[in-house]
Amino acid sequence: MNKRIKFIQGNDVCVEAALYAGIEFFAGYPITPSTEIAEQMASRLPMIGGKFLQMEDEISSLCAIIGASLTGHKSMTATSGPGFSLMQEALGYAVMAEIPCVIVNVMRGGPSTGLPTHAGQGDVNQTRYGIHGDHSIIVLTASNHQDIFRMTVEAFNFAETYRTPVILLLDEMTGHLREKIDIPEPGNIALVKRLRTAVKSGIDYHPYLPREDGRLPMSDFGDEHRYNVTGLYHDMWGFPSDNPKIVYGLIRHLVDKIENNSHQIARFRKYHVKDADVLLISYGASARSALHLVENRRRRGEKLGLLELQTLWPFPVDIVREVCKEIKFTVVVEMNMGQVLQQVRLAVDAPEKIFLANRIDGELITPTDIRNILRVIQGKGV
Amino acid sequence: MGKKKLYAHHIDSSWCKGCGICVAFCPKQVLELDKNQKAIAARPEDCICCRQCELRCPDLAIEVICSKTEVSNE
Amino acid sequence: MAVKDYIRERFFPHMWCAGCGHGIILNALLHSVDDLGLNKKDMVMVSGIGCSARISGYVDFHSMHTLHGRALAFATGIKMSKPDLNVIVPMGDGDALAIGGNHFIHAARRNIEMTAIVMNNRIYGMTGGQFSPLSGYGAMGTTAPYGNIDHDFDVVDLAVAAGATFVARTTTYHVHELSDLIQQAITHKGFSVLEVLSQCPTHFGRRNKAGDAVDMLKMYKKRTVRIGSDKKKADPDLIERGVFVKKDFPEYCREYDQLILKARKKK
């Protein structure tokens, strides 16, 4: 039997992938529907000499992994809506101090404690705009186990490449769903190692001075270079500064390092897009239903296509615009009141041709739900 | 027991904020604030090298340099 | 090494007010680190937000100026992932016990080896003199203009109850004792809490008619006694100084090392 083929939940896939990516430190707090990630980490990490910490809340969980990352260890936490809300403060810190780390948010229905055991996709905007102040951020998602694996590894890779926190936005449906996963052989997915400074001991090291390619080599806490890390605006040594030039330079850097690389960060899948005259755009659990419908209607000769987004932020504006160009109309399929819909409308040339198919009652949107909405849009009646 | 002998008071007046703590707690009244409200060693000859001024200075502005070899009074 | 070898001289004179007790704590800390002969490369200072938190920028250690109240949480991640580092976490009273109260008791409960220094000036200084959870009943502050009706924590009692395995208290007047207790706290193999009564002449002193820095230090001399002093019997309001708890107890990082051995056997 092939040991690399498993039949497990999405949350467990996330753990397998994090281990594949080289995670060494996890801190978290139990919360449905993400708890299995913490449970698996508690069991697996010490086996490889890694550390698992159950903290007193989600605030401290994110703080702890930021600390661990500074000592040179790949770190992650996992939570759901209420916990993710608590993490906003430290998330802003990780953005400002440019600390690589991965935050998994397995979405439930919100706001507040909402629907802990039901599906929802209402946190899309929170991942982008939850923290105060201008910034940019990378948010990835996935609809099936093979992709959850890949996107988890990508999350670690992007975190290291761009020295930034990366959010992996899963949902209750995919997190708890059990399906087959073929764990990639080591080496099949490239891993990005921590970029460490080549500056020798005794020579000035600038933790916040980007190289020509925009990357910032790090030095581990405990190594020769001693520097300061702060959530305040800071100079290239990491010391607080309110010099307008430095402030301007830093905020531009924080935003540009991600926005200017949005093409490199964009991950998506196209299904039957080429000749489609009706397009669905979806992500996460909703994309499973969307794909099912597309495959189904294609068999009947209907020219339906699907663009599945895996990078939600920075929003892949150019890709969406390009794909929507020749399309009669586009339907965004999601389980919220149109958070990605808004972005698609902003991206395209003809926003009046973008419609929404959604469910906001805690139940998974089904292929039938989407089809019914398509019929309404096409004037066919339900 | 040896008795240490004063070599010098190093007072960094650009760091001193003139709070007067060193003046108030010097057991031998060695220190004073000058007209600019900066600490100075007005009577260094009375210093007994207890270093309380150095340790209590909130501004890290005082360093009491004592003789390395202790003067024996045995 | 000299004390000045442990600081980032270019940031001096520091930003604290004239007579601020926090400068005395920094001073004692540097003398302690020097006396212990610690290597800067092994030292990490993690601070939160407030006047106290600025201390981390002044020391030439690996330094982290974090979020209000969260310093211990960041420090926990650092210590757990690199247990050989010597982690010092200076905190203000509001920082440690209001917004950071939960992290404080849980770090103590875990008994993770680090040194928590509560720089207790009984006020929020950075924001201009609001009462803190350590101001105490009757104290004046900008948010207690009619006198504070909030009662204060006893940091020592709280730390002991939460499980800290080294708990001590002193003041910025008692500088030799301060230096000695910092050294004991740093070398203790477990979670150490050192409360240091630290004068804020600008906000606490002025609003509470406690006089200037010198008067406040004199008050520390007069109103505190060593643990077990007979004076306390006659005057129960006197504040005790010294080491309240010092015990051997399994330290968290070492416990986790044992857990790793167990997990590896199971693998």
XYZ file of C-alpha atoms in Angstrom, chain C residues 13-261:
249
model
C 20.301 60.906 26.803
C 17.246 58.651 27.047
C 13.671 59.824 26.623
C 12.559 59.348 30.228
C 11.816 62.405 32.372
C 14.257 63.824 34.898
C 14.268 61.636 37.986
C 12.353 58.750 36.402
C 12.809 55.502 38.292
C 12.937 53.507 35.088
C 16.401 54.916 34.407
C 17.565 53.564 37.777
C 16.187 50.139 36.872
C 18.019 50.226 33.543
C 21.142 51.267 35.413
C 20.844 48.380 37.886
C 20.048 45.921 35.133
C 23.190 46.858 33.231
C 25.317 46.568 36.359
C 23.742 43.160 37.028
C 24.388 41.854 33.540
C 27.943 43.145 33.805
C 28.469 41.543 37.220
C 27.146 38.232 35.922
C 29.462 38.524 32.919
C 26.684 37.679 30.469
C 27.303 37.668 26.743
C 25.222 40.204 24.811
C 24.713 37.644 22.066
C 22.731 35.455 24.469
C 20.573 38.261 25.834
C 17.102 39.041 24.579
C 14.984 41.848 25.933
C 11.304 41.876 25.054
C 9.170 44.794 26.143
C 5.579 45.875 25.631
C 4.283 49.422 25.300
C 4.601 52.414 27.565
C 7.410 54.347 29.237
C 8.835 51.101 30.577
C 8.868 49.506 27.145
C 11.380 51.991 25.789
C 14.046 50.256 27.870
C 14.525 47.594 25.190
C 15.759 50.139 22.662
C 18.542 51.263 24.983
C 20.191 47.919 25.633
C 22.576 46.397 23.115
C 20.849 42.990 23.242
C 18.574 41.315 20.770
C 15.647 43.586 21.460
C 11.973 43.523 20.716
C 9.515 46.314 21.375
C 6.169 44.589 21.024
C 2.491 45.213 21.748
C 0.882 46.567 24.885
C 0.736 43.764 27.437
C 1.944 41.056 25.094
C 5.667 41.046 25.772
C 5.539 37.786 27.747
C 3.705 36.047 24.903
C 6.353 37.062 22.356
C 9.057 36.153 24.861
C 7.487 32.718 25.378
C 7.841 32.007 21.661
C 11.462 33.133 21.680
C 12.417 31.159 24.778
C 10.614 27.983 23.715
C 12.180 27.995 20.284
C 15.682 28.839 21.534
C 15.903 27.880 25.224
C 19.571 28.826 25.523
C 18.732 32.498 25.248
C 18.518 34.595 28.366
C 15.195 36.395 28.163
C 14.396 39.514 30.160
C 10.930 41.048 30.007
C 10.590 44.473 31.601
C 7.000 45.657 31.838
C 5.109 48.608 33.177
C 2.385 48.093 35.769
C -0.478 48.683 33.342
C 1.367 46.744 30.687
C 1.960 43.703 32.897
C -1.206 43.605 34.945
C -4.040 45.349 33.087
C -3.837 44.569 29.391
C -1.190 41.897 29.965
C -2.637 40.350 33.130
C -3.644 37.132 31.441
C -0.263 36.589 29.838
C 1.397 37.367 33.170
C -0.410 34.691 35.159
C -0.068 32.081 32.441
C 3.648 32.638 31.940
C 4.004 32.248 35.716
C 1.893 29.084 35.688
C 4.049 27.495 32.981
C 7.201 28.343 34.914
C 9.071 29.169 31.746
C 12.551 30.471 32.481
C 12.592 34.216 31.996
C 12.881 37.331 34.088
C 9.781 39.490 34.350
C 10.502 42.879 35.849
C 7.419 44.877 36.792
C 8.494 48.512 36.767
C 5.715 49.713 39.020
C 5.230 53.464 38.947
C 1.499 53.153 39.662
C 0.456 55.203 36.653
C 0.190 55.245 32.862
C 2.939 57.735 32.169
C 3.228 57.643 28.386
C -0.418 58.613 27.908
C -0.251 61.312 30.545
C -1.170 60.048 34.004
C -4.187 57.751 34.031
C -4.673 55.400 36.990
C -3.376 51.847 36.614
C -4.326 48.592 38.328
C -1.507 49.310 40.764
C -2.383 52.947 41.561
C -4.473 51.886 44.503
C -7.527 53.224 46.247
C -7.621 56.968 46.656
C -4.840 57.730 44.164
C -5.308 60.630 41.796
C -4.960 60.334 38.045
C -6.332 62.073 34.990
C -8.982 59.365 34.741
C -9.482 59.406 38.510
C -9.980 63.134 39.077
C -12.061 62.500 42.223
C -9.737 59.853 43.608
C -9.434 56.273 42.462
C -12.078 53.808 43.677
C -10.292 50.831 42.064
C -8.308 48.669 44.452
C -4.854 47.562 43.427
C -3.283 44.160 42.916
C -0.485 43.011 45.134
C 1.964 41.949 42.414
C 3.834 39.625 44.746
C 0.694 37.824 45.931
C -0.558 37.546 42.378
C 2.728 36.156 41.069
C 2.962 33.655 43.929
C -0.618 32.497 43.413
C -0.027 32.142 39.676
C 2.952 29.872 40.292
C 6.017 32.022 39.700
C 8.976 30.208 41.257
C 10.989 33.305 42.070
C 9.152 36.338 43.418
C 10.798 39.413 44.872
C 10.219 43.088 45.460
C 12.400 46.117 45.956
C 12.531 49.803 45.086
C 14.656 52.181 43.075
C 16.006 53.629 46.327
C 17.533 50.300 47.361
C 19.943 50.085 44.462
C 22.317 47.445 45.817
C 19.371 45.247 46.696
C 17.883 45.938 43.273
C 21.044 44.809 41.544
C 21.275 41.720 43.738
C 17.643 40.751 43.109
C 17.956 41.243 39.352
C 20.932 38.895 39.397
C 19.040 36.331 41.438
C 16.058 36.634 39.093
C 18.181 36.216 35.971
C 20.021 33.175 37.298
C 16.876 31.494 38.647
C 15.855 28.435 36.625
C 12.199 29.250 36.234
C 9.790 32.130 35.868
C 11.041 35.050 37.957
C 8.994 38.056 38.914
C 10.677 41.112 40.339
C 8.479 44.036 41.275
C 10.388 47.291 41.464
C 8.647 50.322 42.922
C 9.721 53.037 40.515
C 8.988 56.715 40.915
C 7.156 58.740 38.290
C 7.619 62.283 39.557
C 6.049 63.782 36.442
C 2.656 62.151 36.611
C 2.195 60.174 39.804
C 4.264 62.393 42.048
C 2.777 65.634 40.843
C -0.842 64.504 40.898
C -0.556 62.812 44.270
C 1.448 65.511 46.030
C 4.260 63.027 46.549
C 6.917 65.606 45.721
C 9.822 65.228 43.337
C 11.999 62.217 42.573
C 14.079 62.745 45.708
C 10.982 62.907 47.927
C 9.588 59.789 46.323
C 12.831 57.886 46.905
C 12.832 59.032 50.535
C 9.311 57.687 50.813
C 10.500 54.294 49.499
C 13.169 54.310 52.176
C 10.689 55.211 54.918
C 7.681 53.136 53.910
C 9.345 49.828 53.016
C 11.017 47.216 55.188
C 12.855 43.941 54.692
C 10.692 40.830 54.860
C 10.213 39.733 58.456
C 11.101 43.083 59.964
C 9.522 43.808 63.364
C 8.570 47.248 62.141
C 5.901 45.659 59.978
C 4.124 44.353 63.086
C 3.825 47.825 64.499
C 2.921 49.385 61.169
C 1.148 46.851 58.891
C 0.979 49.342 56.004
C 4.729 49.127 55.467
C 5.632 47.397 52.199
C 7.942 44.412 52.442
C 11.031 44.019 50.289
C 13.102 40.953 49.536
C 12.663 37.460 48.149
C 9.203 36.056 48.837
C 9.481 32.810 46.919
C 12.434 30.936 45.541
C 11.841 27.298 44.774
C 12.953 24.501 42.513
C 10.174 23.432 40.232
C 10.183 21.804 36.792
C 10.929 24.437 34.182
C 8.798 24.496 31.040
C 11.458 24.230 28.310
C 13.144 21.348 30.123
C 9.780 19.643 30.558
C 9.206 20.002 26.856
C 12.566 18.366 26.150
C 11.355 15.359 28.140
C 8.108 15.401 26.182
C 10.088 15.294 22.938
C 11.928 12.186 24.151
